[in-house]
Coordinates of C-alpha atoms in Angstrom, one line a residue:
M1 CA -0.1 -0.3 -0.5
S2 CA 1.6 3.3 -1.1
S3 CA 2.1 5.3 1.6
Y4 CA 0.4 8.5 -0.1
E5 CA -3.3 8.6 -0.5
G6 CA -6.2 11.8 -0.9
K7 CA -8.6 12.6 -3.3
A8 CA -9.0 11.5 -7.0
V9 CA -11.3 11.8 -9.8
V10 CA -13.9 8.6 -9.9
F11 CA -15.3 7.4 -13.3
T12 CA -17.8 5.2 -11.6
A13 CA -20.3 4.7 -14.2
Q14 CA -20.9 5.3 -18.1
Q15 CA -21.4 9.5 -18.0
H16 CA -20.8 9.9 -14.3
A17 CA -18.0 11.7 -12.6
E18 CA -17.3 11.4 -8.6
V19 CA -14.5 12.6 -6.5
H20 CA -13.3 10.2 -3.8
D21 CA -11.1 10.3 -1.0
G22 CA -8.7 7.6 0.6
V23 CA -7.5 6.4 -2.7
S24 CA -3.9 4.9 -2.6
F25 CA -1.3 6.0 -5.0
P26 CA 1.7 4.4 -6.4
A27 CA 4.8 3.9 -3.9
M28 CA 7.6 5.8 -3.6
D29 CA 11.0 5.6 -4.7
D30 CA 14.9 6.7 -5.1
D31 CA 14.0 7.2 -9.1
G32 CA 10.8 9.3 -7.9
V33 CA 9.1 12.3 -7.6
V34 CA 5.5 13.2 -5.6
I35 CA 4.0 15.8 -7.3
R36 CA 1.2 17.9 -5.2
T37 CA -1.5 18.6 -7.9
S38 CA -3.0 22.5 -8.7
Y39 CA -4.4 22.2 -11.3
S40 CA -5.4 18.9 -13.9
V41 CA -7.0 19.1 -17.5
I42 CA -9.5 17.2 -19.2
S43 CA -8.9 15.5 -22.2
R44 CA -11.5 15.8 -24.4
G45 CA -10.4 13.3 -27.0
T46 CA -9.3 9.9 -24.7
E47 CA -11.3 10.7 -21.4
L48 CA -14.7 10.9 -23.0
D49 CA -14.5 7.9 -25.0
L50 CA -14.0 6.2 -21.0
Y51 CA -16.3 8.7 -19.8
T52 CA -18.6 7.4 -22.2
G53 CA -18.1 3.9 -22.3
Q54 CA -16.1 3.5 -25.2
M55 CA -12.9 1.8 -23.7
H56 CA -9.5 1.3 -25.2
G57 CA -9.7 -2.2 -25.3
R58 CA -11.6 -5.4 -26.2
G59 CA -12.1 -8.2 -23.7
E60 CA -9.4 -8.7 -20.9
S61 CA -7.5 -5.6 -22.0
A62 CA -11.2 -2.9 -21.8
Q63 CA -11.1 -0.8 -19.0
T64 CA -13.3 -1.2 -16.5
Y65 CA -15.6 1.2 -13.5
P66 CA -14.7 2.3 -11.8
M67 CA -11.7 3.4 -12.8
L68 CA -9.0 7.1 -12.3
P69 CA -9.4 8.4 -15.3
G70 CA -7.1 11.4 -16.8
Y71 CA -3.1 11.9 -17.9
M72 CA -2.5 16.2 -17.0
P73 CA -1.5 17.0 -13.8
C74 CA 0.2 19.8 -12.7
G75 CA 2.0 21.0 -9.5
E76 CA 5.1 21.4 -6.8
V77 CA 7.0 18.4 -6.5
I78 CA 7.1 17.8 -3.3
V79 CA 9.6 15.0 -2.6
A80 CA 12.6 14.1 -5.5
G81 CA 14.5 10.5 -4.8
T82 CA 18.3 10.5 -4.6
K83 CA 19.3 9.3 -8.3
V84 CA 16.6 12.0 -9.8
E85 CA 19.0 14.7 -11.4
H86 CA 16.4 16.7 -13.6
L87 CA 14.0 18.2 -10.7
A88 CA 14.1 19.3 -7.1
V89 CA 11.8 19.9 -4.9
G90 CA 9.6 23.3 -5.0
D91 CA 10.0 22.8 -9.2
W92 CA 6.6 22.9 -11.0
A93 CA 6.1 19.4 -12.9
I94 CA 3.5 17.8 -15.3
G95 CA 3.4 13.6 -15.9
S96 CA 1.4 11.6 -18.0
N97 CA -0.1 8.3 -18.8
L98 CA 0.7 6.2 -14.9
F99 CA -0.1 2.5 -15.2
H100 CA 0.7 0.6 -12.0
G101 CA 0.8 0.6 -8.0
F102 CA -2.4 2.4 -7.8
D103 CA -5.5 1.3 -5.6
D104 CA -6.5 -2.3 -6.6
R105 CA -10.1 -1.2 -6.2
Y106 CA -10.0 1.1 -9.2
C107 CA -9.5 0.1 -12.7
V108 CA -6.0 3.0 -13.8
A109 CA -6.9 5.3 -17.0
W110 CA -4.4 6.5 -16.7
G111 CA -4.5 8.0 -12.9
G112 CA -4.0 12.0 -13.7
H113 CA -6.6 13.3 -11.6
C114 CA -5.2 12.8 -8.5
E115 CA -4.3 14.9 -5.4
Y116 CA -0.7 13.5 -5.3
T117 CA 1.0 12.5 -8.5
V118 CA 3.6 9.7 -7.9
I119 CA 6.1 9.1 -10.6
S120 CA 8.4 6.4 -9.9
R121 CA 9.9 3.0 -11.0
T122 CA 6.2 1.6 -9.2
S123 CA 3.9 3.9 -11.6
H124 CA 5.8 3.3 -14.9
P125 CA 8.9 2.4 -16.6
H126 CA 10.7 5.5 -17.1
G127 CA 9.9 6.1 -13.4
S128 CA 11.0 10.3 -12.7
K129 CA 11.4 10.2 -16.6
R130 CA 8.4 10.7 -17.3
A131 CA 7.8 13.9 -15.0
V132 CA 8.5 17.3 -16.7
K133 CA 9.9 20.4 -15.1
V134 CA 7.3 23.1 -16.2
P135 CA 9.5 26.9 -16.5
E136 CA 9.3 29.4 -13.8
G137 CA 6.7 31.6 -13.7
F138 CA 4.6 29.7 -16.3
P139 CA 0.4 29.6 -15.7
P140 CA 0.2 26.1 -14.0
T141 CA -3.7 26.2 -15.4
H142 CA -2.3 25.9 -18.7
A143 CA 1.2 23.7 -18.5
S144 CA -0.3 20.5 -18.9
L145 CA -1.7 21.1 -22.5
A146 CA 2.2 20.5 -23.4
V147 CA 1.0 16.9 -22.9
L148 CA -1.6 16.9 -26.1
G149 CA 0.8 18.9 -27.7
G150 CA 3.0 16.3 -27.4
V151 CA 0.9 13.7 -28.7
A152 CA 0.9 16.5 -32.1
R153 CA 4.8 16.6 -32.2
K154 CA 5.5 13.1 -31.8
G155 CA 3.1 12.6 -34.7
L156 CA 4.8 15.2 -36.8
E157 CA 8.0 14.4 -36.0
N158 CA 8.0 10.5 -36.0
K159 CA 5.6 10.2 -39.2
V160 CA 4.1 13.5 -41.0
R161 CA 7.6 15.3 -41.0
P162 CA 5.6 18.9 -42.9
Q163 CA 8.2 20.6 -45.0
A164 CA 8.0 24.3 -45.9
G165 CA 6.0 25.1 -48.7
E166 CA 3.7 21.8 -48.1
T167 CA -0.4 22.2 -48.0
V168 CA -1.6 20.1 -45.0
L169 CA -5.4 20.0 -44.2
I170 CA -5.8 19.2 -40.5
V171 CA -9.3 17.7 -39.6
G172 CA -10.2 18.5 -35.9
Q173 CA -9.4 21.7 -33.9
G174 CA -9.7 20.2 -30.5
V175 CA -6.4 20.6 -28.6
I176 CA -4.4 18.4 -30.8
G177 CA -5.3 19.4 -33.3
N178 CA -5.1 22.8 -33.1
L179 CA -1.2 22.5 -31.6
A180 CA -0.6 19.8 -34.3
A181 CA -1.6 22.7 -36.9
Q182 CA 0.2 25.6 -34.8
L183 CA 3.2 23.5 -35.0
C184 CA 3.0 22.2 -39.0
K185 CA 2.8 26.9 -39.8
Q186 CA 6.4 26.9 -37.4
A187 CA 7.6 24.5 -40.0
G188 CA 6.7 26.8 -42.7
A189 CA 3.8 24.6 -44.4
N190 CA 0.4 26.0 -45.3
V191 CA -2.1 25.0 -43.3
V192 CA -5.8 24.4 -43.9
V193 CA -7.8 23.3 -40.5
A194 CA -11.6 21.8 -40.8
D195 CA -13.9 21.2 -38.0
L196 CA -17.4 20.9 -37.8
E197 CA -18.0 23.5 -34.7
E198 CA -17.4 27.1 -35.8
A199 CA -16.5 28.1 -32.0
R200 CA -13.5 26.0 -32.2
L201 CA -12.6 27.4 -35.4
A202 CA -12.7 30.6 -34.2
V203 CA -10.4 29.6 -31.1
S204 CA -8.2 28.4 -34.3
R205 CA -8.4 32.1 -36.0
Q206 CA -7.4 33.1 -32.2
C207 CA -4.2 31.1 -32.6
G208 CA -3.1 32.2 -35.7
L209 CA -4.8 30.1 -38.3
D210 CA -6.7 32.2 -40.2
Q211 CA -7.7 29.4 -42.8
A212 CA -10.4 27.8 -40.9
V213 CA -13.2 25.8 -42.8
N214 CA -16.3 24.7 -41.6
S215 CA -17.3 21.2 -42.7
S216 CA -20.9 20.8 -41.3
Q217 CA -20.9 23.4 -45.0
T218 CA -18.5 22.4 -47.0
S219 CA -17.5 18.9 -47.6
L220 CA -13.9 17.8 -47.1
A221 CA -13.4 16.6 -50.7
D222 CA -14.7 20.2 -52.0
I223 CA -12.1 21.4 -48.8
A224 CA -9.5 18.9 -50.4
R225 CA -9.9 19.8 -54.2
G226 CA -9.5 23.6 -53.6
L227 CA -6.2 22.6 -52.3
N228 CA -2.7 22.3 -54.8
D229 CA -4.8 23.5 -58.0
G230 CA -7.2 20.8 -57.4
A231 CA -4.2 17.9 -56.7
G232 CA -5.0 17.7 -53.2
P233 CA -2.7 18.2 -49.9
D234 CA 0.2 17.2 -49.3
A235 CA -0.4 15.5 -46.0
I236 CA -3.0 15.1 -44.2
I237 CA -4.0 14.7 -40.3
D238 CA -7.1 13.8 -39.3
V239 CA -7.8 14.3 -35.5
T240 CA -11.8 12.7 -35.2
G241 CA -10.7 9.8 -34.5
E242 CA -14.0 9.1 -36.4
P243 CA -13.3 6.2 -39.0
S244 CA -15.9 7.5 -41.4
V245 CA -13.5 10.8 -41.6
L246 CA -10.4 8.7 -42.4
A247 CA -12.7 7.1 -44.8
Q248 CA -12.8 10.3 -46.2
L249 CA -10.1 12.0 -46.7
L250 CA -8.1 9.1 -47.4
P251 CA -9.1 9.2 -51.4
V252 CA -8.8 13.2 -51.2
A253 CA -5.1 13.5 -50.6
R254 CA -2.7 14.1 -53.6
V255 CA -1.0 11.0 -55.4
G256 CA 2.0 10.0 -53.1
G257 CA 0.9 12.0 -50.4
R258 CA 0.4 10.8 -46.5
V259 CA -2.7 10.7 -44.4
H260 CA -1.6 10.5 -40.5
A261 CA -4.4 9.5 -38.0
Q262 CA -3.9 11.3 -35.1
G263 CA -7.1 9.8 -33.6
M264 CA -8.6 7.3 -31.4
Y265 CA -10.4 4.5 -33.3
L266 CA -12.5 2.6 -31.7
E267 CA -14.2 1.2 -34.7
D268 CA -13.0 -1.1 -37.7
L269 CA -12.0 0.6 -40.9
S270 CA -13.5 -1.1 -44.2
L271 CA -10.8 0.0 -47.2
Y272 CA -10.5 -1.2 -50.6
F273 CA -6.4 -1.2 -50.8
P274 CA -6.0 -1.8 -54.6
E275 CA -7.6 2.1 -55.2
T276 CA -7.6 3.8 -51.9
L277 CA -4.0 3.2 -50.9
F278 CA -1.8 1.0 -53.0
G279 CA -3.1 2.1 -56.9
R280 CA -2.1 6.3 -55.4
D281 CA 1.0 5.6 -53.6
L282 CA -0.4 6.8 -50.4
T283 CA 1.3 6.6 -46.9
L284 CA -0.8 6.1 -44.1
S285 CA 0.5 6.5 -40.5
A286 CA -0.5 6.9 -36.6
T287 CA 1.0 7.1 -33.8
C288 CA 0.0 7.1 -30.5
G289 CA 0.4 9.4 -26.9
E290 CA 3.8 11.1 -26.4
D291 CA 7.4 10.8 -24.8
A292 CA 9.0 13.6 -22.1
C293 CA 10.6 14.9 -24.7
H294 CA 7.6 15.9 -27.0
T295 CA 5.9 17.7 -24.1
A296 CA 9.0 19.5 -23.4
D297 CA 9.6 20.8 -26.3
V298 CA 6.5 21.8 -26.7
L299 CA 6.2 23.4 -23.2
D300 CA 9.3 25.6 -24.5
L301 CA 7.3 27.1 -27.6
M302 CA 4.6 27.4 -25.2
A303 CA 7.0 29.5 -22.6
A304 CA 9.1 31.5 -25.3
G305 CA 5.4 32.4 -27.2
K306 CA 5.5 30.5 -30.0
L307 CA 2.8 28.8 -29.4
V308 CA -1.0 30.3 -28.7
Y309 CA -1.8 28.7 -25.5
E310 CA -4.1 30.9 -23.8
P311 CA -7.8 29.9 -25.3
L312 CA -7.0 26.2 -24.8
V313 CA -8.3 25.6 -22.0
S314 CA -12.2 27.5 -22.0
D315 CA -12.3 27.3 -17.6
V316 CA -11.4 26.4 -15.1
M317 CA -13.4 24.7 -12.1
P318 CA -12.9 23.2 -8.5
V319 CA -12.2 19.6 -8.5
D320 CA -15.1 19.1 -6.3
E321 CA -16.7 20.1 -9.0
A322 CA -15.8 17.4 -10.8
T323 CA -19.0 16.2 -11.6
A324 CA -20.6 19.4 -13.6
A325 CA -17.1 19.8 -15.4
Y326 CA -17.3 16.5 -16.8
R327 CA -20.6 17.4 -17.7
R328 CA -20.1 20.5 -19.4
V329 CA -17.0 19.2 -21.5
H330 CA -19.0 16.3 -22.8
D331 CA -22.8 18.7 -23.6
R332 CA -21.0 21.4 -24.4
P333 CA -18.2 20.9 -27.4
D334 CA -19.6 24.3 -29.0
E335 CA -18.4 26.4 -26.2
V336 CA -15.9 24.2 -24.4
M337 CA -11.9 23.6 -25.8
T338 CA -11.4 22.0 -22.1
V339 CA -11.8 22.7 -18.7
A340 CA -8.5 22.7 -16.4
L341 CA -9.5 21.2 -12.4
Q342 CA -8.4 23.3 -9.3
W343 CA -7.3 21.2 -6.6

């Protein structure tokens, strides 16, 4: 049993979040840190899947209720192990996706909304290296967004590799899609973004993404046909997680182009290989999650003012109002990018 216990957000049933006390957290070790959480950000993608009962796995691999959700806590380091070199007591840090050592009454998915975040060899194979230092003075309400930015950066760095002068279409303008678009623009690409919600497109424009198209008014096929003199975009990044959207996008990338599936697709995708991929010489790729180095890179860009992040957190709500916070994020995609919980 861990020596640390306290409050945690718990999904007890489909579309129901509660705050439980007396939850035990992973054990500390010499290569670990303990972070007292001040803010934790809700993920509109991964967490809402689990919140609505769309588990990330099948059979014995599927998550179960009650579960400890979330993966974006930020707070002050209150304990650092003797082998930890990149963090010290008093630093601020963020962590992501811990797997083991939690209270066995709960399924871990992935323990990010907890009063204490214990990042050790018990909770993650990389121990404290999973924690990323927050630059001094950076707002802790927004620091955890760098984890979502890290997801985008991993996909761009490892698979998409956008080049200056290329045209990139990014479908889905939640936080990951928004930051992916900003990173592509930084790389010198001509960036076009699309989303069904006008409110999210308005946030994209606030972040300097001026070519923002409402895909409820213009079809994805027509958007793509308007790019590269009708040849289609050089690269497409789909962040919707919807197989039907990905199926629409594969035929509209330019011949020899790249399509990157950045979302979590929980339903089967059927495609006719000869004409969809093979005959058009397409590259179809996917990436999962992020590494601490990607999160750190994005956090540095945010701190340097090279990424716009302020509009991406729509509100800050007390953790004791977690039930209402999840309902708001789930029910109001027209007004909420995401919400930070204050501990």
